[in-house]
């Protein structure tokens, strides 16, 4: 691959370009996806450069089609385990081609190779082998790994809410959720785990959870009901009180209580395909109310009823929350 411009493009932008590549290679890609990708490329010169770099690698990858690999990726008749193995191999090639920068640890690639995954805007409940329950949030990827020694959920990206059940096996196996940052060990509990780019956040509703960063040298940190904390691979952040209504997302709702508008937009954007942004002139406005996460157009329309903003649709794939014009202007 030619290295032209790669040193001048932020790795996060390269990662986004690889995400768009993955989306356009998906078997359910739509014309709207292609239009949204074009809009992203046109939004900034760095986006176009990143796309060019990723495209160069894509030309190398396209040779896989001669061996039938690309057909394997896109053919629904091929068994899921075979398709996942092919996608993992393709992801590895893309990572090597971009010097390890472009394929994010979160996002579409993770959802394509996981045991269970949700699309953007989808919220899905699953029963666990031991009778427990897990709810997958929008754009979440999860592996369920039960062995004779432990019960493990591997959260690749996104957010889950877990209600554990007594282990039918004796002696009882440990139950934990793993991310790249470490593990959350459940001690008879109901809790949620959110895999963010640079950390993992855990909120406990009932029972207790022990946080164990991957590389921490200190003892595990225990959370009790009503507490929340984030952790990286090295340490656990300060323990805080969980916000009221933190788990209503499992019912497709967002409860905002004096929430900064910029944070509201960031949250809603996780449930919407395309770009949703907040004009900096209104990002400090405060939002209070209950909003539907699985109908983001209605959530945005409801937003305008409570604060002085309008919703500017460049297209359904490019939306901005902007100040409402003053009367007479």
mmCIF file with all atom_site columns, C-alpha atoms in Angstrom, residues 104-211:
data_model
loop_
_atom_site.group_PDB
_atom_site.id
_atom_site.type_symbol
_atom_site.label_atom_id
_atom_site.label_alt_id
_atom_site.label_comp_id
_atom_site.label_asym_id
_atom_site.label_entity_id
_atom_site.label_seq_id
_atom_site.pdbx_PDB_ins_code
_atom_site.Cartn_x
_atom_site.Cartn_y
_atom_site.Cartn_z
_atom_site.occupancy
_atom_site.B_iso_or_equiv
_atom_site.pdbx_formal_charge
_atom_site.auth_seq_id
_atom_site.auth_comp_id
_atom_site.auth_asym_id
_atom_site.auth_atom_id
_atom_site.pdbx_PDB_model_num
ATOM 1   C CA . UNK A 1 104 ? -11.231 0.066   15.791 1.00 0.00 ? 104 UNK A CA 1
ATOM 2   C CA . UNK A 1 105 ? -11.719 -2.253  18.726 1.00 0.00 ? 105 UNK A CA 1
ATOM 3   C CA . UNK A 1 106 ? -15.345 -1.199  18.574 1.00 0.00 ? 106 UNK A CA 1
ATOM 4   C CA . UNK A 1 107 ? -17.820 -0.801  15.752 1.00 0.00 ? 107 UNK A CA 1
ATOM 5   C CA . UNK A 1 108 ? -19.152 -2.719  12.750 1.00 0.00 ? 108 UNK A CA 1
ATOM 6   C CA . UNK A 1 109 ? -16.279 -5.204  12.436 1.00 0.00 ? 109 UNK A CA 1
ATOM 7   C CA . UNK A 1 110 ? -16.821 -6.369  15.998 1.00 0.00 ? 110 UNK A CA 1
ATOM 8   C CA . UNK A 1 111 ? -20.544 -6.729  15.380 1.00 0.00 ? 111 UNK A CA 1
ATOM 9   C CA . UNK A 1 112 ? -19.925 -8.816  12.268 1.00 0.00 ? 112 UNK A CA 1
ATOM 10  C CA . UNK A 1 113 ? -17.763 -11.405 14.035 1.00 0.00 ? 113 UNK A CA 1
ATOM 11  C CA . UNK A 1 114 ? -19.565 -11.631 17.398 1.00 0.00 ? 114 UNK A CA 1
ATOM 12  C CA . UNK A 1 115 ? -21.914 -14.437 18.491 1.00 0.00 ? 115 UNK A CA 1
ATOM 13  C CA . UNK A 1 116 ? -24.732 -11.915 19.002 1.00 0.00 ? 116 UNK A CA 1
ATOM 14  C CA . UNK A 1 117 ? -25.024 -8.368  17.672 1.00 0.00 ? 117 UNK A CA 1
ATOM 15  C CA . UNK A 1 118 ? -27.565 -5.585  17.321 1.00 0.00 ? 118 UNK A CA 1
ATOM 16  C CA . UNK A 1 119 ? -27.901 -3.026  14.558 1.00 0.00 ? 119 UNK A CA 1
ATOM 17  C CA . UNK A 1 120 ? -27.884 0.708   15.185 1.00 0.00 ? 120 UNK A CA 1
ATOM 18  C CA . UNK A 1 121 ? -31.184 1.542   16.894 1.00 0.00 ? 121 UNK A CA 1
ATOM 19  C CA . UNK A 1 122 ? -31.967 -2.073  17.854 1.00 0.00 ? 122 UNK A CA 1
ATOM 20  C CA . UNK A 1 123 ? -32.400 -3.229  21.466 1.00 0.00 ? 123 UNK A CA 1
ATOM 21  C CA . UNK A 1 124 ? -32.666 -6.994  21.974 1.00 0.00 ? 124 UNK A CA 1
ATOM 22  C CA . UNK A 1 125 ? -33.137 -9.309  24.985 1.00 0.00 ? 125 UNK A CA 1
ATOM 23  C CA . UNK A 1 126 ? -31.544 -12.771 25.139 1.00 0.00 ? 126 UNK A CA 1
ATOM 24  C CA . UNK A 1 127 ? -31.890 -15.674 27.555 1.00 0.00 ? 127 UNK A CA 1
ATOM 25  C CA . UNK A 1 128 ? -28.630 -17.052 28.918 1.00 0.00 ? 128 UNK A CA 1
ATOM 26  C CA . UNK A 1 129 ? -27.927 -20.800 29.184 1.00 0.00 ? 129 UNK A CA 1
ATOM 27  C CA . UNK A 1 130 ? -28.266 -20.725 32.983 1.00 0.00 ? 130 UNK A CA 1
ATOM 28  C CA . UNK A 1 131 ? -31.648 -18.930 32.953 1.00 0.00 ? 131 UNK A CA 1
ATOM 29  C CA . UNK A 1 132 ? -30.240 -15.436 33.312 1.00 0.00 ? 132 UNK A CA 1
ATOM 30  C CA . UNK A 1 133 ? -31.065 -12.575 30.969 1.00 0.00 ? 133 UNK A CA 1
ATOM 31  C CA . UNK A 1 134 ? -29.059 -10.049 28.991 1.00 0.00 ? 134 UNK A CA 1
ATOM 32  C CA . UNK A 1 135 ? -30.289 -7.029  27.028 1.00 0.00 ? 135 UNK A CA 1
ATOM 33  C CA . UNK A 1 136 ? -28.112 -5.751  24.181 1.00 0.00 ? 136 UNK A CA 1
ATOM 34  C CA . UNK A 1 137 ? -28.196 -2.031  23.491 1.00 0.00 ? 137 UNK A CA 1
ATOM 35  C CA . UNK A 1 138 ? -27.907 -0.408  20.069 1.00 0.00 ? 138 UNK A CA 1
ATOM 36  C CA . UNK A 1 139 ? -24.801 -1.381  18.030 1.00 0.00 ? 139 UNK A CA 1
ATOM 37  C CA . UNK A 1 140 ? -23.628 -3.967  20.546 1.00 0.00 ? 140 UNK A CA 1
ATOM 38  C CA . UNK A 1 141 ? -21.513 -7.075  19.950 1.00 0.00 ? 141 UNK A CA 1
ATOM 39  C CA . UNK A 1 142 ? -21.409 -9.905  22.491 1.00 0.00 ? 142 UNK A CA 1
ATOM 40  C CA . UNK A 1 143 ? -19.957 -13.395 22.840 1.00 0.00 ? 143 UNK A CA 1
ATOM 41  C CA . UNK A 1 144 ? -21.486 -15.834 25.355 1.00 0.00 ? 144 UNK A CA 1
ATOM 42  C CA . UNK A 1 145 ? -18.793 -18.194 26.627 1.00 0.00 ? 145 UNK A CA 1
ATOM 43  C CA . UNK A 1 146 ? -19.998 -20.772 29.161 1.00 0.00 ? 146 UNK A CA 1
ATOM 44  C CA . UNK A 1 147 ? -17.537 -23.500 30.168 1.00 0.00 ? 147 UNK A CA 1
ATOM 45  C CA . UNK A 1 148 ? -17.272 -26.022 32.964 1.00 0.00 ? 148 UNK A CA 1
ATOM 46  C CA . UNK A 1 149 ? -15.301 -23.482 35.009 1.00 0.00 ? 149 UNK A CA 1
ATOM 47  C CA . UNK A 1 150 ? -16.998 -20.146 34.461 1.00 0.00 ? 150 UNK A CA 1
ATOM 48  C CA . UNK A 1 151 ? -19.801 -18.165 32.845 1.00 0.00 ? 151 UNK A CA 1
ATOM 49  C CA . UNK A 1 152 ? -18.340 -15.340 30.782 1.00 0.00 ? 152 UNK A CA 1
ATOM 50  C CA . UNK A 1 153 ? -19.887 -12.659 28.581 1.00 0.00 ? 153 UNK A CA 1
ATOM 51  C CA . UNK A 1 154 ? -17.334 -11.045 26.258 1.00 0.00 ? 154 UNK A CA 1
ATOM 52  C CA . UNK A 1 155 ? -18.540 -7.556  25.398 1.00 0.00 ? 155 UNK A CA 1
ATOM 53  C CA . UNK A 1 156 ? -16.780 -6.492  22.199 1.00 0.00 ? 156 UNK A CA 1
ATOM 54  C CA . UNK A 1 157 ? -18.539 -3.162  21.821 1.00 0.00 ? 157 UNK A CA 1
ATOM 55  C CA . UNK A 1 158 ? -21.702 -1.418  22.989 1.00 0.00 ? 158 UNK A CA 1
ATOM 56  C CA . UNK A 1 159 ? -23.670 -1.867  26.196 1.00 0.00 ? 159 UNK A CA 1
ATOM 57  C CA . UNK A 1 160 ? -25.481 -4.686  27.952 1.00 0.00 ? 160 UNK A CA 1
ATOM 58  C CA . UNK A 1 161 ? -27.741 -5.039  30.972 1.00 0.00 ? 161 UNK A CA 1
ATOM 59  C CA . UNK A 1 162 ? -27.469 -8.354  32.822 1.00 0.00 ? 162 UNK A CA 1
ATOM 60  C CA . UNK A 1 163 ? -29.731 -10.122 35.310 1.00 0.00 ? 163 UNK A CA 1
ATOM 61  C CA . UNK A 1 164 ? -27.849 -13.113 36.657 1.00 0.00 ? 164 UNK A CA 1
ATOM 62  C CA . UNK A 1 165 ? -29.419 -16.407 37.735 1.00 0.00 ? 165 UNK A CA 1
ATOM 63  C CA . UNK A 1 166 ? -28.227 -19.058 40.205 1.00 0.00 ? 166 UNK A CA 1
ATOM 64  C CA . UNK A 1 167 ? -25.855 -21.465 38.491 1.00 0.00 ? 167 UNK A CA 1
ATOM 65  C CA . UNK A 1 168 ? -27.516 -24.877 37.972 1.00 0.00 ? 168 UNK A CA 1
ATOM 66  C CA . UNK A 1 169 ? -24.077 -26.502 38.215 1.00 0.00 ? 169 UNK A CA 1
ATOM 67  C CA . UNK A 1 170 ? -22.342 -27.378 41.488 1.00 0.00 ? 170 UNK A CA 1
ATOM 68  C CA . UNK A 1 171 ? -20.042 -25.945 42.553 1.00 0.00 ? 171 UNK A CA 1
ATOM 69  C CA . UNK A 1 172 ? -21.360 -22.674 41.191 1.00 0.00 ? 172 UNK A CA 1
ATOM 70  C CA . UNK A 1 173 ? -19.268 -21.118 38.429 1.00 0.00 ? 173 UNK A CA 1
ATOM 71  C CA . UNK A 1 174 ? -18.156 -17.488 38.549 1.00 0.00 ? 174 UNK A CA 1
ATOM 72  C CA . UNK A 1 175 ? -20.089 -15.050 36.343 1.00 0.00 ? 175 UNK A CA 1
ATOM 73  C CA . UNK A 1 176 ? -18.225 -12.162 34.730 1.00 0.00 ? 176 UNK A CA 1
ATOM 74  C CA . UNK A 1 177 ? -18.380 -9.681  31.871 1.00 0.00 ? 177 UNK A CA 1
ATOM 75  C CA . UNK A 1 178 ? -15.130 -9.092  30.008 1.00 0.00 ? 178 UNK A CA 1
ATOM 76  C CA . UNK A 1 179 ? -14.054 -6.117  27.909 1.00 0.00 ? 179 UNK A CA 1
ATOM 77  C CA . UNK A 1 180 ? -10.622 -5.099  26.620 1.00 0.00 ? 180 UNK A CA 1
ATOM 78  C CA . UNK A 1 181 ? -10.204 -3.083  29.816 1.00 0.00 ? 181 UNK A CA 1
ATOM 79  C CA . UNK A 1 182 ? -10.767 -5.917  32.292 1.00 0.00 ? 182 UNK A CA 1
ATOM 80  C CA . UNK A 1 183 ? -13.622 -7.811  33.931 1.00 0.00 ? 183 UNK A CA 1
ATOM 81  C CA . UNK A 1 184 ? -16.690 -7.139  36.053 1.00 0.00 ? 184 UNK A CA 1
ATOM 82  C CA . UNK A 1 185 ? -17.331 -10.083 38.384 1.00 0.00 ? 185 UNK A CA 1
ATOM 83  C CA . UNK A 1 186 ? -20.981 -10.436 39.419 1.00 0.00 ? 186 UNK A CA 1
ATOM 84  C CA . UNK A 1 187 ? -21.862 -11.366 42.975 1.00 0.00 ? 187 UNK A CA 1
ATOM 85  C CA . UNK A 1 188 ? -25.556 -12.236 42.572 1.00 0.00 ? 188 UNK A CA 1
ATOM 86  C CA . UNK A 1 189 ? -26.702 -9.128  40.846 1.00 0.00 ? 189 UNK A CA 1
ATOM 87  C CA . UNK A 1 190 ? -28.318 -6.964  38.189 1.00 0.00 ? 190 UNK A CA 1
ATOM 88  C CA . UNK A 1 191 ? -25.971 -4.563  36.458 1.00 0.00 ? 191 UNK A CA 1
ATOM 89  C CA . UNK A 1 192 ? -24.986 -2.947  33.168 1.00 0.00 ? 192 UNK A CA 1
ATOM 90  C CA . UNK A 1 193 ? -21.653 -2.713  31.370 1.00 0.00 ? 193 UNK A CA 1
ATOM 91  C CA . UNK A 1 194 ? -20.873 -0.079  28.728 1.00 0.00 ? 194 UNK A CA 1
ATOM 92  C CA . UNK A 1 195 ? -17.807 -0.611  26.528 1.00 0.00 ? 195 UNK A CA 1
ATOM 93  C CA . UNK A 1 196 ? -16.546 2.857   25.598 1.00 0.00 ? 196 UNK A CA 1
ATOM 94  C CA . UNK A 1 197 ? -13.547 3.629   23.392 1.00 0.00 ? 197 UNK A CA 1
ATOM 95  C CA . UNK A 1 198 ? -11.139 4.341   26.247 1.00 0.00 ? 198 UNK A CA 1
ATOM 96  C CA . UNK A 1 199 ? -12.817 2.791   29.274 1.00 0.00 ? 199 UNK A CA 1
ATOM 97  C CA . UNK A 1 200 ? -15.620 0.547   30.517 1.00 0.00 ? 200 UNK A CA 1
ATOM 98  C CA . UNK A 1 201 ? -18.431 1.820   32.742 1.00 0.00 ? 201 UNK A CA 1
ATOM 99  C CA . UNK A 1 202 ? -20.418 -0.359  35.142 1.00 0.00 ? 202 UNK A CA 1
ATOM 100 C CA . UNK A 1 203 ? -23.702 0.555   36.859 1.00 0.00 ? 203 UNK A CA 1
ATOM 101 C CA . UNK A 1 204 ? -25.098 -1.717  39.590 1.00 0.00 ? 204 UNK A CA 1
ATOM 102 C CA . UNK A 1 205 ? -28.860 -1.961  40.204 1.00 0.00 ? 205 UNK A CA 1
ATOM 103 C CA . UNK A 1 206 ? -28.932 -4.893  42.641 1.00 0.00 ? 206 UNK A CA 1
ATOM 104 C CA . UNK A 1 207 ? -26.286 -6.935  44.430 1.00 0.00 ? 207 UNK A CA 1
ATOM 105 C CA . UNK A 1 208 ? -22.557 -6.307  44.060 1.00 0.00 ? 208 UNK A CA 1
ATOM 106 C CA . UNK A 1 209 ? -19.961 -6.277  41.285 1.00 0.00 ? 209 UNK A CA 1
ATOM 107 C CA . UNK A 1 210 ? -16.174 -6.409  41.521 1.00 0.00 ? 210 UNK A CA 1
ATOM 108 C CA . UNK A 1 211 ? -14.185 -4.415  38.942 1.00 0.00 ? 211 UNK A CA 1
#
